[in-house]
mmCIF file of C-alpha atoms in Angstrom:
data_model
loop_
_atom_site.group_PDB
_atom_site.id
_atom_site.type_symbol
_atom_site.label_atom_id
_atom_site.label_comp_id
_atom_site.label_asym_id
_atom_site.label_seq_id
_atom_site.Cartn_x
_atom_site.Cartn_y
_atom_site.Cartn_z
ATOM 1 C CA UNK A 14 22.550 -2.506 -23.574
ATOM 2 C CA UNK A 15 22.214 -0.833 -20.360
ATOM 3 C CA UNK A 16 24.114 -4.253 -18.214
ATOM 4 C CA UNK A 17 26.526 -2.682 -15.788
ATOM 5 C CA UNK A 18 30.405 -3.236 -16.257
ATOM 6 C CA UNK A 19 31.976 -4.725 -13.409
ATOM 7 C CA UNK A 20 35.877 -5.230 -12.301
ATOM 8 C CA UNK A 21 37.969 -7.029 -12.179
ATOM 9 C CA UNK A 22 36.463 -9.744 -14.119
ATOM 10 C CA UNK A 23 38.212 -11.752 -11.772
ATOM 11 C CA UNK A 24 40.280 -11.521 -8.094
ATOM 12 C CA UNK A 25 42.434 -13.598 -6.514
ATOM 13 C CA UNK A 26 43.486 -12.387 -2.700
ATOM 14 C CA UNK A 27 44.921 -13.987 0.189
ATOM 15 C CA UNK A 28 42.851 -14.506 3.108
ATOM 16 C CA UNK A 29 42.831 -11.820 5.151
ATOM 17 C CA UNK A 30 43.405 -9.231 2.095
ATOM 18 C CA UNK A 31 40.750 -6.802 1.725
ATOM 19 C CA UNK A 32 38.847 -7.030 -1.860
ATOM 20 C CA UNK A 33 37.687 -4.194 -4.073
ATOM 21 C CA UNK A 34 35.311 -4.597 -7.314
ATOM 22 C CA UNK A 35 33.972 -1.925 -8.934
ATOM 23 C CA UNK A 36 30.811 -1.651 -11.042
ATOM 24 C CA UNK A 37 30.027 1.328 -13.439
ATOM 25 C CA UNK A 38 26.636 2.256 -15.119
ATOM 26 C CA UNK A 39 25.090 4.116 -17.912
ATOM 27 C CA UNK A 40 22.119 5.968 -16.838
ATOM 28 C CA UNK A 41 20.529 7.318 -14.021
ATOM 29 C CA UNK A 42 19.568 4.797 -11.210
ATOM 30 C CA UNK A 43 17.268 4.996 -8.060
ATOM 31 C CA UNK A 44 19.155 2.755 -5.660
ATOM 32 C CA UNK A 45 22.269 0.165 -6.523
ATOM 33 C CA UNK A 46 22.764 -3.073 -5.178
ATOM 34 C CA UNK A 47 25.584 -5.834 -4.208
ATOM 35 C CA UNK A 48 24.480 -9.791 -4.469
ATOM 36 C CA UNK A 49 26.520 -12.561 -4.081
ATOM 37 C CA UNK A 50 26.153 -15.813 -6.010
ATOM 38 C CA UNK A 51 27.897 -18.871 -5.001
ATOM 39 C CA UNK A 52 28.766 -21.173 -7.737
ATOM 40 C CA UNK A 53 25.640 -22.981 -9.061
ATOM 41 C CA UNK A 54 23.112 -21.277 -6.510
ATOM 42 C CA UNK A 55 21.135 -18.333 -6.741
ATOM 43 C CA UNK A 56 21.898 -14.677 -5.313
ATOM 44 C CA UNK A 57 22.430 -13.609 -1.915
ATOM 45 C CA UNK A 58 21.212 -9.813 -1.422
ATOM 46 C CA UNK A 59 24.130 -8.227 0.375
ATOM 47 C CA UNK A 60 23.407 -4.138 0.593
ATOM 48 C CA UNK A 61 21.747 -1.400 -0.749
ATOM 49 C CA UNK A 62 22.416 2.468 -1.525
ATOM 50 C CA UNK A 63 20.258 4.637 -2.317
ATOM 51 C CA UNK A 64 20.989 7.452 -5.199
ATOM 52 C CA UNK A 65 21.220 10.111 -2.265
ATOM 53 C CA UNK A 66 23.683 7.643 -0.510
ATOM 54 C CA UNK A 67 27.454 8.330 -0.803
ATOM 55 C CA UNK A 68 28.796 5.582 1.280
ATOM 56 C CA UNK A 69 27.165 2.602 3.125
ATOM 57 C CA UNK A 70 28.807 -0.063 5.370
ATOM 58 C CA UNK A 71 27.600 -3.545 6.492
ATOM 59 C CA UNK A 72 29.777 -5.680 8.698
ATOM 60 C CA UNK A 73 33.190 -6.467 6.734
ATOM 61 C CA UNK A 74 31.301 -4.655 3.471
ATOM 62 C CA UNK A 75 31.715 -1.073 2.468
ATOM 63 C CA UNK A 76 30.215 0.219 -0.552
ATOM 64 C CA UNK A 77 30.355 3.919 -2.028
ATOM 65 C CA UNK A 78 28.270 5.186 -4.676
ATOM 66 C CA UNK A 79 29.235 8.119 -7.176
ATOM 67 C CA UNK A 80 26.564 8.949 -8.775
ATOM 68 C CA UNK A 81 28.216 11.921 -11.260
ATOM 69 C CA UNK A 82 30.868 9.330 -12.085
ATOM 70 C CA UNK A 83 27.835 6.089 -12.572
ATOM 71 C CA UNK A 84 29.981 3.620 -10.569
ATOM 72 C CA UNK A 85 30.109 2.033 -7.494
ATOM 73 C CA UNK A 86 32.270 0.142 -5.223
ATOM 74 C CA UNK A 87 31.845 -3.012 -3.216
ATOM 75 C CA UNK A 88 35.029 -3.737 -0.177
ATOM 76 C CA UNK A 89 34.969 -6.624 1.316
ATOM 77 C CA UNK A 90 37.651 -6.424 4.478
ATOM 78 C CA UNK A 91 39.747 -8.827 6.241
ATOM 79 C CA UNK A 92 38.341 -11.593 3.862
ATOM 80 C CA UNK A 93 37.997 -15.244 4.469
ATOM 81 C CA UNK A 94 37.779 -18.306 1.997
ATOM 82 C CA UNK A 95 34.055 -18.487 2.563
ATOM 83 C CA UNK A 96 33.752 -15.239 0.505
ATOM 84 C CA UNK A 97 34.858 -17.236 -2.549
ATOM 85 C CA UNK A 98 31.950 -16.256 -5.009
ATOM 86 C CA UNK A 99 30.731 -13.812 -8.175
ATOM 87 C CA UNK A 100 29.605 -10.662 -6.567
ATOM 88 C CA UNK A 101 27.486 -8.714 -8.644
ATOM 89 C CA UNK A 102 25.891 -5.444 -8.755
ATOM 90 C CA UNK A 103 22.447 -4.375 -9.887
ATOM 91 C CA UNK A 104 20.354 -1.833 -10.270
ATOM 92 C CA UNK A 105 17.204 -0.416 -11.314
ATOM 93 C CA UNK A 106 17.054 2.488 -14.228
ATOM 94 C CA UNK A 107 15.078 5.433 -13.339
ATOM 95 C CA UNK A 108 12.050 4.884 -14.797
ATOM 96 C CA UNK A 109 12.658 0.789 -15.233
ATOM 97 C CA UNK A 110 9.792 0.076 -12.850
ATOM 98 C CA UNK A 111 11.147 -3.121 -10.461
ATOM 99 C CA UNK A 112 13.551 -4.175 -13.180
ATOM 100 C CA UNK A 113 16.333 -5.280 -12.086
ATOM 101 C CA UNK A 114 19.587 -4.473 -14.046
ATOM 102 C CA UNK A 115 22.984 -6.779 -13.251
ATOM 103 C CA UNK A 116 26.624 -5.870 -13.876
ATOM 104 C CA UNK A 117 28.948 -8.102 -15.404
ATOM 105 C CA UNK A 118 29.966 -9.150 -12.290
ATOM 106 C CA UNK A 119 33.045 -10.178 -10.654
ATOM 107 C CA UNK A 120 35.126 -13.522 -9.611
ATOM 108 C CA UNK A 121 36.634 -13.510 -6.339
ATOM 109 C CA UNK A 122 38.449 -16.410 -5.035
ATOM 110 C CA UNK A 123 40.115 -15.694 -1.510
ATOM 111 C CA UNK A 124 42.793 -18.651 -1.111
ATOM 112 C CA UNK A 125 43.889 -19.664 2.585
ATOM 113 C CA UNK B 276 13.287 -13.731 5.912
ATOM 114 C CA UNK B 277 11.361 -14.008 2.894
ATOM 115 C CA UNK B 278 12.324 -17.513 1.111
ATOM 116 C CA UNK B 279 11.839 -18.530 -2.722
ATOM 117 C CA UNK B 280 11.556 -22.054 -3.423
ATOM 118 C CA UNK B 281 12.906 -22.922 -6.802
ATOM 119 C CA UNK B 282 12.443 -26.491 -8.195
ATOM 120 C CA UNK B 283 13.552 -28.601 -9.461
ATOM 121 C CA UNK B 284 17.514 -27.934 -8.950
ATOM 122 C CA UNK B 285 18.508 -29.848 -11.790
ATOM 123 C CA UNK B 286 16.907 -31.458 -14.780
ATOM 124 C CA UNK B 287 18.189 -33.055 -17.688
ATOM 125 C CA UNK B 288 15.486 -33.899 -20.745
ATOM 126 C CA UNK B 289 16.152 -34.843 -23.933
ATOM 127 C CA UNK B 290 15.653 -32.812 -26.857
ATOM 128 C CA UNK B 291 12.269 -31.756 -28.821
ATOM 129 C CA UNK B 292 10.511 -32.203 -25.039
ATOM 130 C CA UNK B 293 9.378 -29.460 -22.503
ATOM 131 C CA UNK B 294 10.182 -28.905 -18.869
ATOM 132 C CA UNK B 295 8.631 -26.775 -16.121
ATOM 133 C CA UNK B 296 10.235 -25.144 -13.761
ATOM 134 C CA UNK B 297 8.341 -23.756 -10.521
ATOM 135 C CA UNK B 298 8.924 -20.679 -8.438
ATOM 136 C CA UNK B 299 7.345 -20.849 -5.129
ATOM 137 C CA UNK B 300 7.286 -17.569 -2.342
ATOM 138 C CA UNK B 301 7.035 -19.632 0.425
ATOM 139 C CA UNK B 302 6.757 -16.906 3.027
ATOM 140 C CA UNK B 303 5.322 -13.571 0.961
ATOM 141 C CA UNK B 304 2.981 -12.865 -1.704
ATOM 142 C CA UNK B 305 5.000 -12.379 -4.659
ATOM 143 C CA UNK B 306 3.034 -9.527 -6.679
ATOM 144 C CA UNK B 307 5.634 -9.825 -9.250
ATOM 145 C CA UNK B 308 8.329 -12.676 -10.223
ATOM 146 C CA UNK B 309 11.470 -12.556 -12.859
ATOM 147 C CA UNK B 310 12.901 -15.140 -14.557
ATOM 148 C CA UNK B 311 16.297 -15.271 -15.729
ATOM 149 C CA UNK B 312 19.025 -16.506 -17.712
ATOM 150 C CA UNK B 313 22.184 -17.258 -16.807
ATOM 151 C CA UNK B 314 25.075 -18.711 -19.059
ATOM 152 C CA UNK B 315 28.247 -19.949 -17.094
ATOM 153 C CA UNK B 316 30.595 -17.332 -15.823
ATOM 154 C CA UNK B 317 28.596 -14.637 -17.176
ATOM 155 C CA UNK B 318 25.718 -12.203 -15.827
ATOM 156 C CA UNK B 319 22.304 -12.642 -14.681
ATOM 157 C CA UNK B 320 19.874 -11.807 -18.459
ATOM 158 C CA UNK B 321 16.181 -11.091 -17.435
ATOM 159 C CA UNK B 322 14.208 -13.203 -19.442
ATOM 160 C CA UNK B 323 10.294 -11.861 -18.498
ATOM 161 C CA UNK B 324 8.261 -10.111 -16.227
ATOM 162 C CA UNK B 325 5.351 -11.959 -14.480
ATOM 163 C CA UNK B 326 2.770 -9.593 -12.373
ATOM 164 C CA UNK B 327 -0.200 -12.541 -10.590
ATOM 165 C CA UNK B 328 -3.075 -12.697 -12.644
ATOM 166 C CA UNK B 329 -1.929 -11.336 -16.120
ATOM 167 C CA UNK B 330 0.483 -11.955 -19.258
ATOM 168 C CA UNK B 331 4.214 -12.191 -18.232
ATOM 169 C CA UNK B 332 6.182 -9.371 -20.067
ATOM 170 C CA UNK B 333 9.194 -10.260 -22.353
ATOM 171 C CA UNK B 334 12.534 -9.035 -22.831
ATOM 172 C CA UNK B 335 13.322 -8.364 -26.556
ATOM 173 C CA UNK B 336 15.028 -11.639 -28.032
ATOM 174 C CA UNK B 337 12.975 -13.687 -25.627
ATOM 175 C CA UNK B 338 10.295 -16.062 -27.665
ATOM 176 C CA UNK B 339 7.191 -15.336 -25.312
ATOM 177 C CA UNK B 340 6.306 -19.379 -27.291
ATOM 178 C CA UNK B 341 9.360 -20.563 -26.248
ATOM 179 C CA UNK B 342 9.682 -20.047 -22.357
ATOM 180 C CA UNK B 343 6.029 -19.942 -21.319
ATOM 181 C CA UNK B 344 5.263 -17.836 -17.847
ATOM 182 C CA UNK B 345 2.828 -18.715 -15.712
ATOM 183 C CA UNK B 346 1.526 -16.516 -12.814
ATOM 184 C CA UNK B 347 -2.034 -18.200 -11.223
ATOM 185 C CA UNK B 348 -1.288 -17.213 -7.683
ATOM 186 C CA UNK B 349 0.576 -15.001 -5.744
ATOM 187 C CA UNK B 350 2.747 -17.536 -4.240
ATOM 188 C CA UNK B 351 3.715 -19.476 -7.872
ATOM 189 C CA UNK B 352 5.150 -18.926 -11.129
ATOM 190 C CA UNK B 353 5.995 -21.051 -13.130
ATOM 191 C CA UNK B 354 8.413 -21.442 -16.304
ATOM 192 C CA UNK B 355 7.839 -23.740 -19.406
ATOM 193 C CA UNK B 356 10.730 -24.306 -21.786
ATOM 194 C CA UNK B 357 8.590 -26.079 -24.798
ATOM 195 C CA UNK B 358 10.606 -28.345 -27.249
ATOM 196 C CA UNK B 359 13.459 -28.096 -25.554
ATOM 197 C CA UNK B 360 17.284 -27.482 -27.560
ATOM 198 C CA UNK B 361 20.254 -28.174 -26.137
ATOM 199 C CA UNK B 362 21.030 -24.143 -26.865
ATOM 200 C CA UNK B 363 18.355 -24.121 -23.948
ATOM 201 C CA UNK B 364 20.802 -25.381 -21.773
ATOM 202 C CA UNK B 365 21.518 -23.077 -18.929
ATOM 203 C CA UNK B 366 20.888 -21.491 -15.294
ATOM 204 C CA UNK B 367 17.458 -20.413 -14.667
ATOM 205 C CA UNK B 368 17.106 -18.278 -11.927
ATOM 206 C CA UNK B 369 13.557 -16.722 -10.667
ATOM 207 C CA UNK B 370 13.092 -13.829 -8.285
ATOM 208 C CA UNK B 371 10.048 -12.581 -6.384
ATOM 209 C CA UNK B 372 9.322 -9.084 -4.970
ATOM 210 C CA UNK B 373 5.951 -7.624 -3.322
ATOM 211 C CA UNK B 374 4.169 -4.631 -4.470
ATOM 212 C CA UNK B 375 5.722 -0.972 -3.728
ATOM 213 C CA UNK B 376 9.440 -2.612 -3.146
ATOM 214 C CA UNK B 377 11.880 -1.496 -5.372
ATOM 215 C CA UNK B 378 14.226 -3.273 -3.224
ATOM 216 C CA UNK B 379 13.018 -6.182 -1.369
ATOM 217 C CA UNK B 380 14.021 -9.194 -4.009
ATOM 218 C CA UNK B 381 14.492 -12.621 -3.239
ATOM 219 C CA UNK B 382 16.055 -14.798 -5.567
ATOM 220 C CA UNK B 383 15.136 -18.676 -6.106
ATOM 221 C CA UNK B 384 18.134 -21.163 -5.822
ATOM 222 C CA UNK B 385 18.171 -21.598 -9.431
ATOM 223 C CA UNK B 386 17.804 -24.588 -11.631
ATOM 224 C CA UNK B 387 20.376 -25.884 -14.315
ATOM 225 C CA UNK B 388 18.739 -27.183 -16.971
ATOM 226 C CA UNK B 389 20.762 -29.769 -19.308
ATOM 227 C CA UNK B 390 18.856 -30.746 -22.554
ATOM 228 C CA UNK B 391 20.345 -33.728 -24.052
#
């Protein structure tokens, strides 16, 4: 299977903590991405890095991308009980066409 | 922003019938449209492949009978579970991207399925 791993499987911060999840791959990739799924909906595209990207940053977000290690990072800073959700990463295999691969993905549930 | 309208939310049928579930790009023409799987607190599975105007594409394990994909337009696809099992039970999830964007997806809302 060429699904991502992602962890923690789950994370439980305080608000205001900053959160880390990590997401590691098997093969080469063209550009990785972070979506956000609240519970029973469907995904929320947060950012994008491209395979030539090291590091990328979006508001509270930061991700990094290592491409000779196949894993990336997603930070969420300073974060706030509306970023309770499964944060996933995805990605599309070099050579995959617009395929869409997902990571395992990861729990986060930011308690006031 | 380009919007996906996924419907119904919900559905609950009983067993042995069939349900369709549509996938609207409400803002965009959707040159291609995925449909997924997605069992509770696990991953997103891609299911198929639908380009407008020809045979979806199938992931291995997926019965192409089964989960019937239909994509007549650019703006609608559509997704037929057929004799329905409650092992069908689960989140369905379509996406929709335009042509040359490897990176401009736009996921549906989703629809839980519960086959009784």
């Amino acid at each position: 299977s060429q699904q991502g791993e992602e962890d923690p499987q789950a994370l439980s911060i305080q608000e205001g903590e900053n959160a880390t999840m990590n997401c590691s791959y098997k093969t080469s990739i063209n550009n990785l991405q972070w979506y956000r799924q609240n519970s029973g909906r469907g995904l929320v595209h947060l950012i994008l890095i491209r395979s030539n990207e090291r590091e990328k940053h979006s508001g509270r977000l930061r991700v990094t991308l290592d491409t000779s290690k196949k894993s990336s990072s997603l930070l969420i800073t300073a974060s706030r009980a509306a970023d309770t959700a499964s944060y996933f990463c995805a990605y599309i295999l070099t050579g995959g066409g617009n395929k869409l691969t997902f990571g395992t993905g990861t729990q986060l549930k930011v308690e006031l | 922003g380009a919007v996906v309208s996924q419907h119904p939310s919900w559905v609950i049928c009983k067993s042995g019938t069939s349900v369709k579930i549509e996938c609207r790009s409400l803002d965009f023409q959707a040159t291609t449209m995925f449909w997924y799987r997605q069992f509770p607190k696990q991953s997103l599975m891609l299911m198929a492949t639908s380009n407008e105007g020809s045979k979806a594409t199938y992931e291995q394990g997926v019965e192409k009978d089964k989960f019937l994909i239909n994509h007549a337009s650019l703006t609608l696809s559509t997704l037929t579970v057929t004799s329905a099992h409650p092992e069908d039970s689960s989140f369905y999830i379509c996406s929709a991207t335009m042509q040359g964007k490897s990176y401009g997806y736009t996921f549906g809302s989703g629809t839980r399925l519960t086959v009784v």
